[in-house]
CSV table of N, CA and C in Angstrom, one decimal:
chain,number,residue,atom,x,y,z
Y,1,MET,N,11.9,4.7,5.1
Y,1,MET,CA,12.1,6.0,5.7
Y,1,MET,C,13.6,6.4,5.7
Y,2,ARG,N,14.4,5.4,6.0
Y,2,ARG,CA,15.9,5.8,6.1
Y,2,ARG,C,16.4,6.2,4.8
Y,3,GLN,N,15.8,5.7,3.7
Y,3,GLN,CA,16.3,6.1,2.4
Y,3,GLN,C,16.0,7.6,2.1
Y,4,HIS,N,15.2,8.2,2.9
Y,4,HIS,CA,14.7,9.6,2.5
Y,4,HIS,C,15.1,10.6,3.6
Y,5,THR,N,16.1,10.3,4.5
Y,5,THR,CA,16.4,11.2,5.5
Y,5,THR,C,17.0,12.5,5.0
Y,6,GLU,N,17.6,12.5,3.8
Y,6,GLU,CA,18.1,13.8,3.2
Y,6,GLU,C,17.0,14.7,2.9
Y,7,GLN,N,15.7,14.3,2.8
Y,7,GLN,CA,14.6,15.1,2.4
Y,7,GLN,C,14.2,16.0,3.6
Y,8,GLY,N,14.6,15.7,4.8
Y,8,GLY,CA,14.3,16.5,5.9
Y,8,GLY,C,13.2,16.0,6.8
Y,9,ARG,N,13.1,16.5,8.0
Y,9,ARG,CA,12.1,16.0,9.0
Y,9,ARG,C,10.7,16.2,8.6
Y,10,SER,N,10.4,17.3,8.0
Y,10,SER,CA,9.0,17.6,7.6
Y,10,SER,C,8.5,16.6,6.6
Y,11,ALA,N,9.3,16.3,5.6
Y,11,ALA,CA,9.0,15.3,4.6
Y,11,ALA,C,8.8,14.0,5.1
Y,12,LEU,N,9.7,13.6,6.1
Y,12,LEU,CA,9.5,12.3,6.7
Y,12,LEU,C,8.3,12.2,7.6
Y,13,ARG,N,7.9,13.2,8.2
Y,13,ARG,CA,6.7,13.2,9.0
Y,13,ARG,C,5.5,13.1,8.1
Y,14,ALA,N,5.5,13.8,7.0
Y,14,ALA,CA,4.4,13.7,6.0
Y,14,ALA,C,4.3,12.3,5.5
Y,15,LEU,N,5.4,11.6,5.2
Y,15,LEU,CA,5.4,10.3,4.7
Y,15,LEU,C,4.9,9.3,5.8
Y,16,ALA,N,5.3,9.5,7.0
Y,16,ALA,CA,4.9,8.6,8.1
Y,16,ALA,C,3.4,8.8,8.4
Y,17,ARG,N,2.8,10.0,8.2
Y,17,ARG,CA,1.4,10.2,8.4
Y,17,ARG,C,0.6,9.6,7.2
Y,18,THR,N,1.2,9.6,6.0
Y,18,THR,CA,0.4,9.3,4.8
Y,18,THR,C,0.4,7.8,4.5
Y,19,LEU,N,1.5,7.1,4.7
Y,19,LEU,CA,1.6,5.8,4.3
Y,19,LEU,C,1.9,4.8,5.4
Y,20,ALA,N,1.2,3.7,5.5
Y,20,ALA,CA,1.5,2.7,6.5
Y,20,ALA,C,1.7,1.3,5.8
Y,21,GLU,N,2.4,0.4,6.4
Y,21,GLU,CA,2.7,-0.9,5.8
Y,21,GLU,C,2.2,-2.0,6.8
Y,22,ILE,N,1.4,-2.9,6.2
Y,22,ILE,CA,1.1,-4.1,7.0
Y,22,ILE,C,2.1,-5.2,6.5
Y,23,ASP,N,3.0,-5.5,7.4
Y,23,ASP,CA,4.1,-6.5,7.0
Y,23,ASP,C,3.5,-7.9,7.0
Y,24,LEU,N,2.7,-8.2,7.9
Y,24,LEU,CA,2.2,-9.6,8.0
Y,24,LEU,C,0.8,-9.6,8.7
Y,25,LEU,N,-0.2,-10.2,8.1
Y,25,LEU,CA,-1.5,-10.4,8.7
Y,25,LEU,C,-1.8,-11.9,8.5
Y,26,ALA,N,-1.9,-12.6,9.6
Y,26,ALA,CA,-2.1,-14.1,9.5
Y,26,ALA,C,-3.1,-14.5,10.5
Y,27,VAL,N,-3.9,-15.5,10.2
Y,27,VAL,CA,-5.0,-16.0,11.1
Y,27,VAL,C,-4.7,-17.5,11.1
Y,28,ASP,N,-4.8,-18.1,12.3
Y,28,ASP,CA,-4.7,-19.5,12.5
Y,28,ASP,C,-5.6,-20.3,11.7
Y,29,ALA,N,-5.2,-21.4,11.1
Y,29,ALA,CA,-6.0,-22.2,10.2
Y,29,ALA,C,-7.3,-22.6,10.8
Y,30,ASP,N,-7.3,-22.8,12.1
Y,30,ASP,CA,-8.5,-23.3,12.8
Y,30,ASP,C,-9.6,-22.3,12.9
Y,31,VAL,N,-9.3,-21.0,12.7
Y,31,VAL,CA,-10.4,-20.0,12.8
Y,31,VAL,C,-10.5,-19.2,11.5
Y,32,ARG,N,-10.0,-19.7,10.4
Y,32,ARG,CA,-10.1,-19.0,9.2
Y,32,ARG,C,-11.6,-19.1,8.7
Y,33,ARG,N,-12.0,-18.2,7.8
Y,33,ARG,CA,-13.3,-18.1,7.3
Y,33,ARG,C,-14.4,-17.8,8.3
Y,34,GLN,N,-14.0,-17.2,9.4
Y,34,GLN,CA,-14.9,-16.8,10.5
Y,34,GLN,C,-15.0,-15.3,10.6
Y,35,GLY,N,-14.3,-14.6,9.8
Y,35,GLY,CA,-14.3,-13.1,9.8
Y,35,GLY,C,-13.2,-12.5,10.7
Y,36,VAL,N,-12.4,-13.3,11.3
Y,36,VAL,CA,-11.3,-12.8,12.2
Y,36,VAL,C,-10.3,-11.9,11.4
Y,37,GLY,N,-9.9,-12.4,10.3
Y,37,GLY,CA,-8.9,-11.6,9.5
Y,37,GLY,C,-9.5,-10.3,9.0
Y,38,SER,N,-10.8,-10.4,8.5
Y,38,SER,CA,-11.5,-9.2,8.0
Y,38,SER,C,-11.7,-8.2,9.2
Y,39,ALA,N,-12.0,-8.7,10.3
Y,39,ALA,CA,-12.2,-7.7,11.5
Y,39,ALA,C,-10.9,-7.1,11.9
Y,40,LEU,N,-9.8,-7.9,11.9
Y,40,LEU,CA,-8.5,-7.4,12.2
Y,40,LEU,C,-8.1,-6.3,11.2
Y,41,LEU,N,-8.2,-6.6,10.0
Y,41,LEU,CA,-7.9,-5.6,8.9
Y,41,LEU,C,-8.7,-4.4,9.0
Y,42,GLU,N,-10.0,-4.5,9.2
Y,42,GLU,CA,-10.9,-3.3,9.3
Y,42,GLU,C,-10.5,-2.5,10.5
Y,43,GLU,N,-10.2,-3.1,11.6
Y,43,GLU,CA,-9.9,-2.3,12.8
Y,43,GLU,C,-8.5,-1.6,12.6
Y,44,THR,N,-7.6,-2.3,11.9
Y,44,THR,CA,-6.3,-1.7,11.6
Y,44,THR,C,-6.4,-0.5,10.7
Y,45,GLU,N,-7.2,-0.7,9.7
Y,45,GLU,CA,-7.5,0.4,8.7
Y,45,GLU,C,-8.2,1.6,9.4
Y,46,ARG,N,-9.1,1.3,10.3
Y,46,ARG,CA,-9.8,2.4,11.0
Y,46,ARG,C,-8.9,3.1,11.9
Y,47,TRP,N,-8.0,2.4,12.6
Y,47,TRP,CA,-7.0,3.0,13.5
Y,47,TRP,C,-6.1,3.9,12.8
Y,48,LEU,N,-5.6,3.4,11.6
Y,48,LEU,CA,-4.7,4.2,10.8
Y,48,LEU,C,-5.4,5.4,10.2
Y,49,ALA,N,-6.6,5.3,9.7
Y,49,ALA,CA,-7.3,6.4,9.2
Y,49,ALA,C,-7.5,7.5,10.2
Y,50,ASN,N,-7.9,7.1,11.5
Y,50,ASN,CA,-8.1,8.0,12.6
Y,50,ASN,C,-6.8,8.8,12.9
Y,51,ARG,N,-5.7,8.3,12.5
Y,51,ARG,CA,-4.4,9.0,12.8
Y,51,ARG,C,-3.9,9.7,11.5
Y,52,GLY,N,-4.7,9.8,10.5
Y,52,GLY,CA,-4.4,10.6,9.3
Y,52,GLY,C,-3.7,9.8,8.2
Y,53,CYS,N,-3.6,8.5,8.3
Y,53,CYS,CA,-3.0,7.7,7.2
Y,53,CYS,C,-3.9,7.7,6.0
Y,54,ARG,N,-3.4,7.9,4.9
Y,54,ARG,CA,-4.2,8.0,3.6
Y,54,ARG,C,-4.0,6.7,2.8
Y,55,VAL,N,-2.9,6.0,2.9
Y,55,VAL,CA,-2.7,4.9,2.0
Y,55,VAL,C,-2.0,3.8,2.9
Y,56,VAL,N,-2.6,2.6,2.7
Y,56,VAL,CA,-2.0,1.4,3.4
Y,56,VAL,C,-1.5,0.4,2.4
Y,57,MET,N,-0.4,-0.2,2.7
Y,57,MET,CA,0.3,-1.1,1.8
Y,57,MET,C,0.4,-2.4,2.6
Y,58,ALA,N,0.0,-3.5,1.9
Y,58,ALA,CA,0.2,-4.9,2.5
Y,58,ALA,C,1.1,-5.7,1.6
Y,59,LYS,N,1.8,-6.6,2.2
Y,59,LYS,CA,2.7,-7.6,1.5
Y,59,LYS,C,2.0,-8.9,1.4
Y,60,ILE,N,2.0,-9.5,0.2
Y,60,ILE,CA,1.4,-10.8,0.0
Y,60,ILE,C,2.4,-11.7,-0.7
Y,61,ALA,N,2.5,-12.9,-0.1
Y,61,ALA,CA,3.5,-13.9,-0.7
Y,61,ALA,C,3.1,-14.2,-2.1
Y,62,ARG,N,4.1,-14.2,-3.0
Y,62,ARG,CA,3.9,-14.4,-4.4
Y,62,ARG,C,3.2,-15.8,-4.6
Y,63,GLY,N,2.3,-15.9,-5.5
Y,63,GLY,CA,1.6,-17.2,-5.7
Y,63,GLY,C,0.5,-17.5,-4.8
Y,64,GLU,N,0.3,-16.6,-3.8
Y,64,GLU,CA,-0.9,-16.8,-2.9
Y,64,GLU,C,-2.1,-16.1,-3.4
Y,65,TYR,N,-2.7,-16.8,-4.5
Y,65,TYR,CA,-3.8,-16.2,-5.2
Y,65,TYR,C,-5.0,-16.0,-4.3
Y,66,GLY,N,-5.2,-16.9,-3.4
Y,66,GLY,CA,-6.4,-16.8,-2.5
Y,66,GLY,C,-6.3,-15.6,-1.6
Y,67,VAL,N,-5.0,-15.3,-1.2
Y,67,VAL,CA,-4.8,-14.1,-0.3
Y,67,VAL,C,-4.9,-12.8,-1.2
Y,68,MET,N,-4.4,-12.9,-2.4
Y,68,MET,CA,-4.6,-11.7,-3.3
Y,68,MET,C,-6.1,-11.4,-3.5
Y,69,HIS,N,-6.8,-12.5,-3.8
Y,69,HIS,CA,-8.3,-12.3,-3.9
Y,69,HIS,C,-8.9,-11.7,-2.7
Y,70,TRP,N,-8.5,-12.2,-1.5
Y,70,TRP,CA,-9.0,-11.7,-0.3
Y,70,TRP,C,-8.8,-10.2,-0.1
Y,71,TYR,N,-7.6,-9.8,-0.4
Y,71,TYR,CA,-7.3,-8.3,-0.3
Y,71,TYR,C,-8.1,-7.5,-1.4
Y,72,ARG,N,-8.2,-8.1,-2.6
Y,72,ARG,CA,-9.0,-7.4,-3.6
Y,72,ARG,C,-10.4,-7.2,-3.2
Y,73,GLN,N,-11.0,-8.2,-2.5
Y,73,GLN,CA,-12.4,-8.1,-2.1
Y,73,GLN,C,-12.5,-7.0,-1.0
Y,74,ARG,N,-11.4,-6.6,-0.4
Y,74,ARG,CA,-11.5,-5.6,0.7
Y,74,ARG,C,-11.0,-4.3,0.1
Y,75,GLY,N,-10.9,-4.1,-1.2
Y,75,GLY,CA,-10.6,-2.8,-1.8
Y,75,GLY,C,-9.2,-2.5,-2.1
Y,76,TYR,N,-8.3,-3.5,-2.0
Y,76,TYR,CA,-6.9,-3.3,-2.3
Y,76,TYR,C,-6.6,-3.5,-3.8
Y,77,LEU,N,-5.6,-2.8,-4.3
Y,77,LEU,CA,-5.1,-3.0,-5.7
Y,77,LEU,C,-3.8,-3.8,-5.5
Y,78,VAL,N,-3.7,-4.9,-6.2
Y,78,VAL,CA,-2.5,-5.7,-6.1
Y,78,VAL,C,-1.6,-5.4,-7.2
Y,79,ALA,N,-0.3,-5.0,-6.9
Y,79,ALA,CA,0.7,-4.7,-7.9
Y,79,ALA,C,1.2,-6.0,-8.5
Y,80,ALA,N,1.6,-6.0,-9.8
Y,80,ALA,CA,2.2,-7.1,-10.4
Y,80,ALA,C,3.6,-7.4,-9.8
Y,81,GLN,N,4.1,-8.6,-10.0
Y,81,GLN,CA,5.4,-8.9,-9.4
Y,81,GLN,C,6.4,-7.9,-9.9
Y,82,GLY,N,7.2,-7.4,-9.0
Y,82,GLY,CA,8.3,-6.4,-9.3
Y,82,GLY,C,7.8,-5.0,-9.7
Y,83,GLU,N,6.5,-4.8,-9.7
Y,83,GLU,CA,5.9,-3.5,-10.1
Y,83,GLU,C,6.1,-2.5,-8.9
Y,84,PRO,N,6.9,-1.4,-9.1
Y,84,PRO,CA,7.1,-0.5,-8.1
Y,84,PRO,C,6.0,0.5,-7.9
Y,85,PHE,N,5.9,1.2,-6.8
Y,85,PHE,CA,4.9,2.3,-6.7
Y,85,PHE,C,5.7,3.5,-6.2
Y,86,ARG,N,5.1,4.6,-6.4
Y,86,ARG,CA,5.7,5.9,-6.0
Y,86,ARG,C,4.6,6.7,-5.3
Y,87,VAL,N,5.1,7.5,-4.3
Y,87,VAL,CA,4.3,8.4,-3.5
Y,87,VAL,C,4.9,9.8,-3.6
Y,88,TRP,N,4.1,10.7,-4.0
Y,88,TRP,CA,4.6,12.1,-4.1
Y,88,TRP,C,3.9,12.9,-3.0
Y,89,LEU,N,4.8,13.5,-2.1
Y,89,LEU,CA,4.3,14.4,-1.1
Y,89,LEU,C,5.1,15.7,-1.2
Y,90,PRO,N,4.7,16.7,-0.5
Y,90,PRO,CA,5.4,18.0,-0.6
Y,90,PRO,C,6.9,17.8,-0.2
Y,91,GLY,N,7.8,18.0,-1.1
Y,91,GLY,CA,9.2,17.9,-0.9
Y,91,GLY,C,9.7,16.5,-0.8
Y,92,LEU,N,9.0,15.5,-1.2
Y,92,LEU,CA,9.4,14.1,-1.1
Y,92,LEU,C,8.8,13.3,-2.2
Y,93,GLU,N,9.6,12.5,-2.9
Y,93,GLU,CA,9.1,11.5,-3.8
Y,93,GLU,C,9.7,10.1,-3.3
Y,94,LEU,N,8.8,9.2,-3.0
Y,94,LEU,CA,9.2,7.9,-2.5
Y,94,LEU,C,8.9,6.9,-3.6
Y,95,SER,N,9.8,6.0,-3.9
Y,95,SER,CA,9.6,4.9,-4.8
Y,95,SER,C,10.1,3.6,-4.2
Y,96,CYS,N,9.3,2.6,-4.2
Y,96,CYS,CA,9.7,1.3,-3.7
Y,96,CYS,C,9.0,0.2,-4.4
Y,97,ASP,N,9.5,-1.0,-4.3
Y,97,ASP,CA,8.9,-2.1,-4.9
Y,97,ASP,C,8.9,-3.3,-4.0
Y,98,ASP,N,8.5,-4.5,-4.4
Y,98,ASP,CA,8.4,-5.6,-3.5
Y,98,ASP,C,9.8,-6.2,-3.1
Y,99,GLY,N,10.9,-5.6,-3.6
Y,99,GLY,CA,12.2,-6.0,-3.2
Y,99,GLY,C,12.6,-7.3,-3.7
Y,100,ASP,N,11.9,-7.9,-4.6
Y,100,ASP,CA,12.2,-9.2,-5.1
Y,100,ASP,C,12.5,-10.2,-4.0
Y,101,ASP,N,11.6,-10.1,-2.9
Y,101,ASP,CA,11.8,-11.0,-1.8
Y,101,ASP,C,10.7,-12.0,-1.6
Y,102,GLY,N,10.0,-12.3,-2.7
Y,102,GLY,CA,9.0,-13.3,-2.6
Y,102,GLY,C,7.6,-12.8,-2.3
Y,103,TYR,N,7.5,-11.4,-2.3
Y,103,TYR,CA,6.2,-10.8,-1.9
Y,103,TYR,C,5.7,-9.9,-3.1
Y,104,GLN,N,4.4,-9.6,-3.1
Y,104,GLN,CA,3.9,-8.6,-3.9
Y,104,GLN,C,3.2,-7.6,-3.0
Y,105,LEU,N,3.0,-6.4,-3.6
Y,105,LEU,CA,2.4,-5.3,-2.8
Y,105,LEU,C,0.9,-5.1,-3.1
Y,106,ALA,N,0.1,-4.7,-2.1
Y,106,ALA,CA,-1.3,-4.4,-2.3
Y,106,ALA,C,-1.5,-3.0,-1.7
Y,107,LEU,N,-2.3,-2.2,-2.3
Y,107,LEU,CA,-2.5,-0.8,-1.9
Y,107,LEU,C,-4.0,-0.5,-1.7
Y,108,LYS,N,-4.3,0.3,-0.7
Y,108,LYS,CA,-5.6,0.8,-0.5
Y,108,LYS,C,-5.6,2.2,0.1
Y,109,GLY,N,-6.5,3.0,-0.5
Y,109,GLY,CA,-6.7,4.4,0.0
Y,109,GLY,C,-7.7,4.3,1.2
Y,110,LEU,N,-7.3,5.1,2.3
Y,110,LEU,CA,-8.2,5.2,3.5
Y,110,LEU,C,-8.8,6.6,3.5
Y,111,GLY,N,-10.1,6.6,3.2
Y,111,GLY,CA,-10.8,7.9,3.2
Y,111,GLY,C,-10.6,8.7,1.9
Y,112,VAL,N,-9.9,8.1,1.0
Y,112,VAL,CA,-9.6,8.7,-0.3
Y,112,VAL,C,-9.7,7.5,-1.3
Y,113,SER,N,-10.1,7.8,-2.6
Y,113,SER,CA,-10.2,6.8,-3.6
Y,113,SER,C,-8.9,6.6,-4.3
Y,114,LEU,N,-8.6,5.4,-4.7
Y,114,LEU,CA,-7.4,5.2,-5.6
Y,114,LEU,C,-8.0,4.9,-7.0
Y,115,ARG,N,-7.3,5.4,-8.0
Y,115,ARG,CA,-7.8,5.1,-9.4
Y,115,ARG,C,-6.6,4.8,-10.2
Y,116,ARG,N,-6.7,3.8,-11.0
Y,116,ARG,CA,-5.6,3.4,-11.9
Y,116,ARG,C,-5.8,4.0,-13.3
Y,117,ALA,N,-4.8,4.7,-13.8
Y,117,ALA,CA,-4.9,5.3,-15.1
Y,117,ALA,C,-3.6,5.0,-15.8
Y,118,ARG,N,-3.5,5.3,-17.1
Y,118,ARG,CA,-2.3,5.0,-17.9
Y,118,ARG,C,-1.9,6.3,-18.6
Y,119,GLN,N,-0.6,6.5,-18.5
Y,119,GLN,CA,0.0,7.7,-19.2
Y,119,GLN,C,1.3,7.2,-19.8
Y,120,GLY,N,1.3,7.1,-21.1
Y,120,GLY,CA,2.5,6.6,-21.8
Y,120,GLY,C,2.8,5.1,-21.4
Y,121,ALA,N,4.0,4.8,-20.9
Y,121,ALA,CA,4.3,3.5,-20.5
Y,121,ALA,C,4.1,3.2,-19.1
Y,122,GLU,N,3.5,4.2,-18.3
Y,122,GLU,CA,3.3,4.1,-16.9
Y,122,GLU,C,1.9,3.9,-16.6
Y,123,THR,N,1.6,3.0,-15.6
Y,123,THR,CA,0.3,2.8,-15.0
Y,123,THR,C,0.3,3.5,-13.7
Y,124,PHE,N,-0.6,4.4,-13.4
Y,124,PHE,CA,-0.7,5.2,-12.2
Y,124,PHE,C,-1.9,4.8,-11.4
Y,125,VAL,N,-1.7,4.8,-10.1
Y,125,VAL,CA,-2.8,4.8,-9.1
Y,125,VAL,C,-2.8,6.1,-8.4
Y,126,THR,N,-3.8,7.0,-8.6
Y,126,THR,CA,-3.7,8.3,-8.1
Y,126,THR,C,-4.7,8.5,-6.9
Y,127,VAL,N,-4.2,9.2,-5.9
Y,127,VAL,CA,-5.0,9.5,-4.7
Y,127,VAL,C,-5.2,11.0,-4.8
Y,128,GLY,N,-6.4,11.5,-4.7
Y,128,GLY,CA,-6.6,13.0,-4.7
Y,128,GLY,C,-6.6,13.5,-6.1
Y,129,SER,N,-6.0,14.7,-6.3
Y,129,SER,CA,-6.2,15.4,-7.6
Y,129,SER,C,-5.1,15.1,-8.6
Y,130,GLY,N,-4.2,14.2,-8.3
Y,130,GLY,CA,-3.2,13.8,-9.3
Y,130,GLY,C,-1.8,13.9,-8.9
Y,131,ARG,N,-0.9,13.6,-9.8
Y,131,ARG,CA,0.6,13.7,-9.5
Y,131,ARG,C,0.9,15.1,-9.0
Y,132,GLY,N,1.7,15.1,-7.9
Y,132,GLY,CA,2.2,16.4,-7.4
Y,132,GLY,C,1.3,16.9,-6.3
Y,133,SER,N,0.1,16.3,-6.1
Y,133,SER,CA,-0.7,16.8,-5.0
Y,133,SER,C,-0.3,16.2,-3.7
Y,134,THR,N,-0.8,16.7,-2.6
Y,134,THR,CA,-0.4,16.2,-1.3
Y,134,THR,C,-0.5,14.7,-1.1
Y,135,ASN,N,-1.5,14.1,-1.6
Y,135,ASN,CA,-1.7,12.7,-1.5
Y,135,ASN,C,-1.8,12.0,-2.8
Y,136,SER,N,-0.7,11.8,-3.5
Y,136,SER,CA,-0.6,11.1,-4.8
Y,136,SER,C,0.2,9.9,-4.7
Y,137,LEU,N,-0.2,8.9,-5.4
Y,137,LEU,CA,0.5,7.6,-5.4
Y,137,LEU,C,0.5,7.1,-6.8
Y,138,ALA,N,1.5,6.5,-7.3
Y,138,ALA,CA,1.5,6.0,-8.7
Y,138,ALA,C,2.2,4.6,-8.7
Y,139,LEU,N,1.7,3.7,-9.4
Y,139,LEU,CA,2.3,2.4,-9.7
Y,139,LEU,C,2.9,2.6,-11.1
Y,140,ALA,N,4.2,2.4,-11.2
Y,140,ALA,CA,4.8,2.6,-12.5
Y,140,ALA,C,5.3,1.3,-13.1
Y,141,GLU,N,5.0,0.9,-14.3
Y,141,GLU,CA,5.5,-0.3,-14.9
Y,141,GLU,C,7.0,-0.2,-15.1
Y,142,ARG,N,7.7,-1.3,-15.0
Y,142,ARG,CA,9.2,-1.3,-15.2
Y,142,ARG,C,9.4,-1.2,-16.7
């Protein structure tokens, strides 16, 4: 958000309403495989969707293939290591990546579908009617 303050308050409000990040979701080892994590994630997604969020992003530690699989089973698209994503909103284009901090990103549309397509050297995940629309998101290969 701080990187986009020059875009103005309305653009930042649109970004805050459209995109949310799950920084960490963890379940104690003693209660794993009992649906606790799934219930927590589902309630978080429902809460975000009820507040107008359209895309949720989660961070997954690199090499945690079981966690990546878990997110994929719940409808998330997992970005490749270092693969950035972009969000286009009216008056704002946001681009970020995993920050090379040992994590990968996973994305899910809330109440909208995400679709991966290719155009030239870029791979896009589009929300809504495509690039430039109110709710568009793209993963671009480096």
